[in-house]
mmCIF file of C-alpha atoms and ligand atoms in Angstrom:
data_model
loop_
_atom_site.group_PDB
_atom_site.id
_atom_site.type_symbol
_atom_site.label_atom_id
_atom_site.label_comp_id
_atom_site.label_asym_id
_atom_site.label_seq_id
_atom_site.Cartn_x
_atom_site.Cartn_y
_atom_site.Cartn_z
ATOM 1 C CA UNK A 123 -23.125 77.129 -44.124
ATOM 2 C CA UNK A 124 -24.273 75.161 -41.096
ATOM 3 C CA UNK A 125 -22.662 72.012 -42.476
ATOM 4 C CA UNK A 126 -19.398 73.875 -43.038
ATOM 5 C CA UNK A 127 -19.393 75.179 -39.491
ATOM 6 C CA UNK A 128 -19.964 71.713 -38.077
ATOM 7 C CA UNK A 129 -17.132 70.299 -40.167
ATOM 8 C CA UNK A 130 -14.860 73.095 -38.988
ATOM 9 C CA UNK A 131 -15.676 72.564 -35.339
ATOM 10 C CA UNK A 132 -15.113 68.815 -35.645
ATOM 11 C CA UNK A 133 -11.769 69.575 -37.233
ATOM 12 C CA UNK A 134 -10.810 72.061 -34.492
ATOM 13 C CA UNK A 135 -11.887 69.685 -31.761
ATOM 14 C CA UNK A 136 -9.818 66.865 -33.231
ATOM 15 C CA UNK A 137 -6.796 69.148 -33.550
ATOM 16 C CA UNK A 138 -7.182 70.227 -29.913
ATOM 17 C CA UNK A 139 -7.451 66.647 -28.751
ATOM 18 C CA UNK A 140 -4.359 65.588 -30.689
ATOM 19 C CA UNK A 141 -2.417 68.586 -29.424
ATOM 20 C CA UNK A 142 -3.300 68.047 -25.777
ATOM 21 C CA UNK A 143 -2.456 64.338 -25.989
ATOM 22 C CA UNK A 144 0.944 65.167 -27.451
ATOM 23 C CA UNK A 145 1.592 67.841 -24.809
ATOM 24 C CA UNK A 146 0.570 65.444 -22.028
ATOM 25 C CA UNK A 147 2.789 62.679 -23.405
ATOM 26 C CA UNK A 148 5.735 65.086 -23.522
ATOM 27 C CA UNK A 149 5.159 66.156 -19.917
ATOM 28 C CA UNK A 150 4.959 62.499 -18.949
ATOM 29 C CA UNK A 151 8.356 61.763 -20.491
ATOM 30 C CA UNK A 152 7.157 60.242 -23.759
ATOM 31 C CA UNK A 153 4.351 58.317 -22.222
ATOM 32 C CA UNK A 154 6.456 56.832 -19.433
ATOM 33 C CA UNK A 155 5.843 57.926 -15.882
ATOM 34 C CA UNK A 156 8.476 60.162 -14.341
ATOM 35 C CA UNK A 157 10.800 58.063 -12.226
ATOM 36 C CA UNK A 158 10.146 58.498 -8.543
ATOM 37 C CA UNK A 159 12.374 57.695 -5.612
ATOM 38 C CA UNK A 160 10.841 56.615 -2.333
ATOM 39 C CA UNK A 161 12.915 56.718 0.797
ATOM 40 C CA UNK A 162 12.337 56.015 4.466
ATOM 41 C CA UNK A 163 14.579 57.989 6.878
ATOM 42 C CA UNK A 164 17.908 59.557 5.931
ATOM 43 C CA UNK A 165 21.528 58.459 5.711
ATOM 44 C CA UNK A 166 22.629 60.869 8.427
ATOM 45 C CA UNK A 167 20.034 59.309 10.763
ATOM 46 C CA UNK A 168 21.611 55.883 10.114
ATOM 47 C CA UNK A 169 25.038 57.455 10.633
ATOM 48 C CA UNK A 170 23.876 58.695 14.055
ATOM 49 C CA UNK A 171 22.679 55.236 15.160
ATOM 50 C CA UNK A 172 18.985 55.534 14.284
ATOM 51 C CA UNK A 173 18.621 51.783 13.744
ATOM 52 C CA UNK A 174 14.926 51.236 14.488
ATOM 53 C CA UNK A 175 12.094 52.265 12.206
ATOM 54 C CA UNK A 176 8.382 51.676 11.825
ATOM 55 C CA UNK A 177 8.246 50.968 8.111
ATOM 56 C CA UNK A 178 7.382 47.368 7.216
ATOM 57 C CA UNK A 179 8.737 45.771 4.073
ATOM 58 C CA UNK A 180 5.143 45.218 2.975
ATOM 59 C CA UNK A 181 4.498 48.957 3.077
ATOM 60 C CA UNK A 182 7.839 49.711 1.435
ATOM 61 C CA UNK A 183 6.831 47.388 -1.393
ATOM 62 C CA UNK A 184 3.812 49.574 -2.202
ATOM 63 C CA UNK A 185 6.282 52.339 -3.156
ATOM 64 C CA UNK A 186 8.677 50.293 -5.271
ATOM 65 C CA UNK A 187 9.868 46.931 -6.506
ATOM 66 C CA UNK A 188 13.646 47.401 -6.469
ATOM 67 C CA UNK A 189 15.766 48.851 -3.715
ATOM 68 C CA UNK A 190 18.127 48.608 -0.780
ATOM 69 C CA UNK A 191 18.536 49.424 2.910
ATOM 70 C CA UNK A 192 18.957 47.694 6.245
ATOM 71 C CA UNK A 193 16.721 46.043 8.900
ATOM 72 C CA UNK A 194 15.822 47.088 12.433
ATOM 73 C CA UNK A 195 18.755 46.849 14.820
ATOM 74 C CA UNK A 196 21.023 47.368 11.759
ATOM 75 C CA UNK A 197 20.605 43.654 11.156
ATOM 76 C CA UNK A 198 22.570 43.294 7.923
ATOM 77 C CA UNK A 199 22.012 44.492 4.393
ATOM 78 C CA UNK A 200 18.666 44.656 2.600
ATOM 79 C CA UNK A 201 18.175 44.003 -1.105
ATOM 80 C CA UNK A 202 14.817 44.306 -2.855
ATOM 81 C CA UNK A 203 14.614 42.592 -6.215
ATOM 82 C CA UNK A 204 11.496 41.688 -8.237
ATOM 83 C CA UNK A 205 9.225 42.572 -5.300
ATOM 84 C CA UNK A 206 11.078 40.211 -2.954
ATOM 85 C CA UNK A 207 13.219 41.203 0.013
ATOM 86 C CA UNK A 208 16.519 39.584 0.953
ATOM 87 C CA UNK A 209 18.703 40.050 4.017
ATOM 88 C CA UNK A 210 22.433 39.425 3.976
ATOM 89 C CA UNK A 211 23.487 39.028 7.605
ATOM 90 C CA UNK A 212 26.966 39.628 8.957
ATOM 91 C CA UNK A 213 27.837 35.945 8.481
ATOM 92 C CA UNK A 214 27.095 36.410 4.786
ATOM 93 C CA UNK A 215 23.958 34.245 4.875
ATOM 94 C CA UNK A 216 21.110 35.301 2.594
ATOM 95 C CA UNK A 217 17.517 34.924 3.713
ATOM 96 C CA UNK A 218 14.258 35.947 2.049
ATOM 97 C CA UNK A 219 12.236 38.168 4.383
ATOM 98 C CA UNK A 220 8.516 38.386 5.137
ATOM 99 C CA UNK A 221 6.504 41.588 4.809
ATOM 100 C CA UNK A 222 6.135 42.146 8.561
ATOM 101 C CA UNK A 223 9.876 42.784 9.050
ATOM 102 C CA UNK A 224 10.702 46.456 9.729
ATOM 103 C CA UNK A 225 13.362 48.741 8.331
ATOM 104 C CA UNK A 226 14.982 51.881 9.781
ATOM 105 C CA UNK A 227 16.311 53.018 6.381
ATOM 106 C CA UNK A 228 15.367 51.974 2.869
ATOM 107 C CA UNK A 229 15.277 53.302 -0.683
ATOM 108 C CA UNK A 230 13.043 51.931 -3.422
ATOM 109 C CA UNK A 231 11.582 52.748 -6.827
ATOM 110 C CA UNK A 232 9.180 51.328 -9.392
ATOM 111 C CA UNK A 233 12.000 50.571 -11.731
ATOM 112 C CA UNK A 234 11.324 51.201 -15.395
ATOM 113 C CA UNK A 235 14.651 51.655 -17.181
ATOM 114 C CA UNK A 236 14.714 54.373 -19.817
ATOM 115 C CA UNK A 237 18.058 53.457 -21.275
ATOM 116 C CA UNK A 238 20.765 50.839 -21.215
ATOM 117 C CA UNK A 239 24.449 51.700 -21.456
ATOM 118 C CA UNK A 240 27.463 49.446 -21.650
ATOM 119 C CA UNK A 241 30.358 49.968 -19.276
ATOM 120 C CA UNK A 242 33.667 48.347 -20.156
ATOM 121 C CA UNK A 243 36.939 47.731 -18.444
ATOM 122 C CA UNK A 244 35.738 48.821 -15.010
ATOM 123 C CA UNK A 245 38.736 48.654 -12.697
ATOM 124 C CA UNK A 246 37.209 49.611 -9.353
ATOM 125 C CA UNK A 247 34.391 51.495 -7.632
ATOM 126 C CA UNK A 248 35.785 54.908 -8.485
ATOM 127 C CA UNK A 249 36.318 53.992 -12.112
ATOM 128 C CA UNK A 250 32.737 52.658 -12.179
ATOM 129 C CA UNK A 251 31.390 55.927 -10.718
ATOM 130 C CA UNK A 252 33.316 58.143 -13.124
ATOM 131 C CA UNK A 253 32.321 56.107 -16.185
ATOM 132 C CA UNK A 254 28.648 55.832 -15.290
ATOM 133 C CA UNK A 255 28.231 59.499 -14.360
ATOM 134 C CA UNK A 256 29.210 60.524 -17.894
ATOM 135 C CA UNK A 257 26.101 58.682 -19.151
ATOM 136 C CA UNK A 258 23.677 60.778 -17.112
ATOM 137 C CA UNK A 259 21.766 63.528 -18.920
ATOM 138 C CA UNK A 260 21.071 65.519 -15.778
ATOM 139 C CA UNK A 261 23.753 65.803 -13.134
ATOM 140 C CA UNK A 262 21.359 67.182 -10.518
ATOM 141 C CA UNK A 263 18.684 64.491 -10.593
ATOM 142 C CA UNK A 264 18.711 61.133 -8.858
ATOM 143 C CA UNK A 265 19.100 57.840 -10.731
ATOM 144 C CA UNK A 266 18.261 54.197 -10.189
ATOM 145 C CA UNK A 267 20.516 51.596 -11.744
ATOM 146 C CA UNK A 268 20.313 47.865 -12.253
ATOM 147 C CA UNK A 269 23.071 45.679 -13.621
ATOM 148 C CA UNK A 270 22.622 42.015 -14.239
ATOM 149 C CA UNK A 271 25.871 40.432 -15.267
ATOM 150 C CA UNK A 272 28.953 38.456 -14.486
ATOM 151 C CA UNK A 273 31.450 40.268 -12.319
ATOM 152 C CA UNK A 274 35.165 39.420 -12.223
ATOM 153 C CA UNK A 275 35.325 40.554 -8.653
ATOM 154 C CA UNK A 276 32.915 42.117 -6.229
ATOM 155 C CA UNK A 277 33.561 43.054 -2.613
ATOM 156 C CA UNK A 278 30.508 43.162 -0.341
ATOM 157 C CA UNK A 279 30.125 43.951 3.309
ATOM 158 C CA UNK A 280 27.478 43.318 5.887
ATOM 159 C CA UNK A 281 27.054 44.847 9.318
ATOM 160 C CA UNK A 282 26.369 43.008 12.612
ATOM 161 C CA UNK A 283 23.065 43.466 14.426
ATOM 162 C CA UNK A 284 23.320 46.042 17.222
ATOM 163 C CA UNK A 285 21.832 46.338 20.697
ATOM 164 C CA UNK A 286 20.913 49.532 22.555
ATOM 165 C CA UNK A 287 22.399 51.996 23.277
ATOM 166 C CA UNK A 288 23.172 52.130 19.581
ATOM 167 C CA UNK A 289 26.646 53.215 18.447
ATOM 168 C CA UNK A 290 27.124 55.389 15.354
ATOM 169 C CA UNK A 291 27.658 53.686 11.973
ATOM 170 C CA UNK A 292 31.358 54.666 11.940
ATOM 171 C CA UNK A 293 31.708 52.758 15.235
ATOM 172 C CA UNK A 294 29.995 49.686 13.735
ATOM 173 C CA UNK A 295 31.776 49.421 10.372
ATOM 174 C CA UNK A 296 35.180 48.433 11.875
ATOM 175 C CA UNK A 297 33.270 45.247 12.900
ATOM 176 C CA UNK A 298 31.692 44.654 9.491
ATOM 177 C CA UNK A 299 32.344 41.449 7.566
ATOM 178 C CA UNK A 300 33.731 41.723 4.039
ATOM 179 C CA UNK A 301 33.161 39.026 1.405
ATOM 180 C CA UNK A 302 34.995 38.989 -1.887
ATOM 181 C CA UNK A 303 33.432 37.038 -4.737
ATOM 182 C CA UNK A 304 35.175 36.157 -8.004
ATOM 183 C CA UNK A 305 33.428 35.475 -11.323
ATOM 184 C CA UNK A 306 30.026 35.774 -9.768
ATOM 185 C CA UNK A 307 26.730 36.223 -11.608
ATOM 186 C CA UNK A 308 24.095 38.398 -10.076
ATOM 187 C CA UNK A 309 22.381 41.757 -9.860
ATOM 188 C CA UNK A 310 23.669 45.100 -8.680
ATOM 189 C CA UNK A 311 20.936 47.425 -7.482
ATOM 190 C CA UNK A 312 21.848 51.001 -6.851
ATOM 191 C CA UNK A 313 20.994 54.648 -6.547
ATOM 192 C CA UNK A 314 22.868 57.762 -7.532
ATOM 193 C CA UNK A 315 22.519 60.806 -5.313
ATOM 194 C CA UNK A 316 23.938 64.203 -6.293
ATOM 195 C CA UNK A 317 26.383 65.631 -3.746
ATOM 196 C CA UNK A 318 24.015 68.421 -2.684
ATOM 197 C CA UNK A 319 21.740 65.785 -1.108
ATOM 198 C CA UNK A 320 24.457 64.072 0.932
ATOM 199 C CA UNK A 321 22.559 64.379 4.230
ATOM 200 C CA UNK A 322 19.666 62.382 2.749
ATOM 201 C CA UNK A 323 21.395 59.528 0.908
ATOM 202 C CA UNK A 324 24.960 58.340 0.318
ATOM 203 C CA UNK A 325 26.397 60.885 -2.160
ATOM 204 C CA UNK A 326 27.383 59.266 -5.462
ATOM 205 C CA UNK A 327 26.550 55.599 -5.913
ATOM 206 C CA UNK A 328 25.050 53.426 -3.179
ATOM 207 C CA UNK A 329 24.826 49.849 -4.425
ATOM 208 C CA UNK A 330 23.898 46.461 -3.019
ATOM 209 C CA UNK A 331 24.431 43.054 -4.643
ATOM 210 C CA UNK A 332 22.585 39.748 -4.796
ATOM 211 C CA UNK A 333 23.942 36.703 -6.637
ATOM 212 C CA UNK A 334 21.684 34.757 -9.035
ATOM 213 C CA UNK A 335 21.800 31.704 -6.759
ATOM 214 C CA UNK A 336 20.668 33.989 -3.864
ATOM 215 C CA UNK A 337 23.582 32.822 -1.745
ATOM 216 C CA UNK A 338 25.818 35.890 -1.754
ATOM 217 C CA UNK A 339 25.432 39.607 -1.498
ATOM 218 C CA UNK A 340 25.739 42.749 0.570
ATOM 219 C CA UNK A 341 26.633 46.420 0.423
ATOM 220 C CA UNK A 342 29.176 46.916 -2.369
ATOM 221 C CA UNK A 343 32.601 48.290 -1.422
ATOM 222 C CA UNK A 344 34.363 47.472 -4.675
ATOM 223 C CA UNK A 345 33.631 46.015 -8.095
ATOM 224 C CA UNK A 346 35.575 44.988 -11.191
ATOM 225 C CA UNK A 347 34.313 43.730 -14.547
ATOM 226 C CA UNK A 348 35.151 43.549 -18.251
ATOM 227 C CA UNK A 349 31.823 44.615 -19.617
ATOM 228 C CA UNK A 350 28.255 44.937 -18.382
ATOM 229 C CA UNK A 351 24.956 46.449 -19.464
ATOM 230 C CA UNK A 352 23.685 49.041 -17.023
ATOM 231 C CA UNK A 353 19.978 49.843 -16.967
ATOM 232 C CA UNK A 354 19.340 53.444 -15.967
ATOM 233 C CA UNK A 355 16.307 55.377 -14.859
ATOM 234 C CA UNK A 356 16.353 59.071 -14.067
ATOM 235 C CA UNK A 357 14.399 59.876 -10.909
ATOM 236 C CA UNK A 358 12.997 63.388 -10.942
ATOM 237 C CA UNK A 359 10.584 63.019 -8.050
ATOM 238 C CA UNK A 360 11.362 62.134 -4.459
ATOM 239 C CA UNK A 361 9.046 60.989 -1.663
ATOM 240 C CA UNK A 362 10.692 61.046 1.745
ATOM 241 C CA UNK A 363 9.030 59.566 4.818
ATOM 242 C CA UNK A 364 10.665 60.327 8.144
ATOM 243 C CA UNK A 365 10.390 58.005 11.175
ATOM 244 C CA UNK A 366 7.807 59.273 13.641
ATOM 245 C CA UNK A 367 9.673 57.932 16.674
ATOM 246 C CA UNK A 368 10.969 59.597 19.853
ATOM 247 C CA UNK A 369 14.517 58.531 18.925
ATOM 248 C CA UNK A 370 14.305 60.320 15.597
ATOM 249 C CA UNK A 371 12.627 63.379 17.127
ATOM 250 C CA UNK A 372 15.535 63.845 19.529
ATOM 251 C CA UNK A 373 18.472 62.919 17.308
ATOM 252 C CA UNK A 374 21.042 65.526 16.319
ATOM 253 C CA UNK A 375 21.216 65.000 12.567
ATOM 254 C CA UNK A 376 23.582 67.888 11.917
ATOM 255 C CA UNK A 377 26.768 66.209 13.134
ATOM 256 C CA UNK A 378 27.448 63.875 10.205
ATOM 257 C CA UNK A 379 30.078 64.954 7.701
ATOM 258 C CA UNK A 380 30.589 63.714 4.139
ATOM 259 C CA UNK A 381 33.934 62.275 5.302
ATOM 260 C CA UNK A 382 32.106 60.193 7.942
ATOM 261 C CA UNK A 383 29.750 58.864 5.265
ATOM 262 C CA UNK A 384 32.663 58.003 2.969
ATOM 263 C CA UNK A 385 34.360 56.142 5.804
ATOM 264 C CA UNK A 386 31.241 54.150 6.735
ATOM 265 C CA UNK A 387 29.981 53.468 3.213
ATOM 266 C CA UNK A 388 33.106 53.003 1.130
ATOM 267 C CA UNK A 389 35.258 51.300 3.746
ATOM 268 C CA UNK A 390 37.956 53.980 3.548
HETATM 269 O O1 LIG B 1466 25.204 49.021 5.063
HETATM 270 C C1 LIG B 1466 24.162 49.956 6.975
HETATM 271 C C2 LIG B 1466 22.004 50.819 5.144
HETATM 272 C C3 LIG B 1466 23.332 50.341 4.668
HETATM 273 O O2 LIG B 1466 23.234 49.630 3.487
HETATM 274 C C4 LIG B 1466 24.203 51.528 4.430
HETATM 275 C C5 LIG B 1466 24.009 49.432 5.620
HETATM 276 O O3 LIG B 1466 24.755 51.596 3.351
HETATM 277 O O4 LIG B 1466 24.334 52.398 5.293
HETATM 278 ZN ZN1 LIG B 1467 24.288 50.102 1.831
#
């Protein structure tokens, strides 16, 4: 009788252990960690000329290995790829940055793609957005995307460094520089933000580009390609750190409209 009881309890214990492991794995998205977005400041702060932050690239790197943003003074476009940071200045020059450089706005994630989809016959940015959105399982979560490929045409912009008093982003973008590359190989890094979060990040797709030879890149205004594999990760968690500066404390962040963002970010 005693032996039987022991055998039964061993059996029950094993069953419990197996069950809890399975339940935990399911909660953890089949053993993978839930994708998490990390962001410093908000898009409407950038829109309102909040161009200085306290976040170093070194600190940003502790929250993710792939991302985008800008540098203090709105000094060009920032691309984070494979734990390295690159700046594309308004002359189109690309420079690798050190960890002590600061950003006023950046988005990053520990990228771990959960699926890869193929997009074909992409005519322009809008076509890209429409085609990629159909691949998302959850239209109200955020996504990180990474595309390494050869692009028939890609139009990038970079913004010129500003001095105080800072103008709004819609006042800066008429002075942006636009570079169009043909048949270029490189990586597109991007984030998808659902429209309801349009005060936080650019609604829809916000993408930056870096060529394989690390000589070209910027904030993407338009893109065209025959076929490319898009790596996707759903981001169901979001860490937002706000600048603890007097500028940020006193800014009116309610003035920005979605139309303003479209104008500044899409070049329309
Ligand atoms: O282009 C100003 C941060 C940035 O990439 C953006 C820069 O999209 O607002
Ligand atoms: Zn950008």
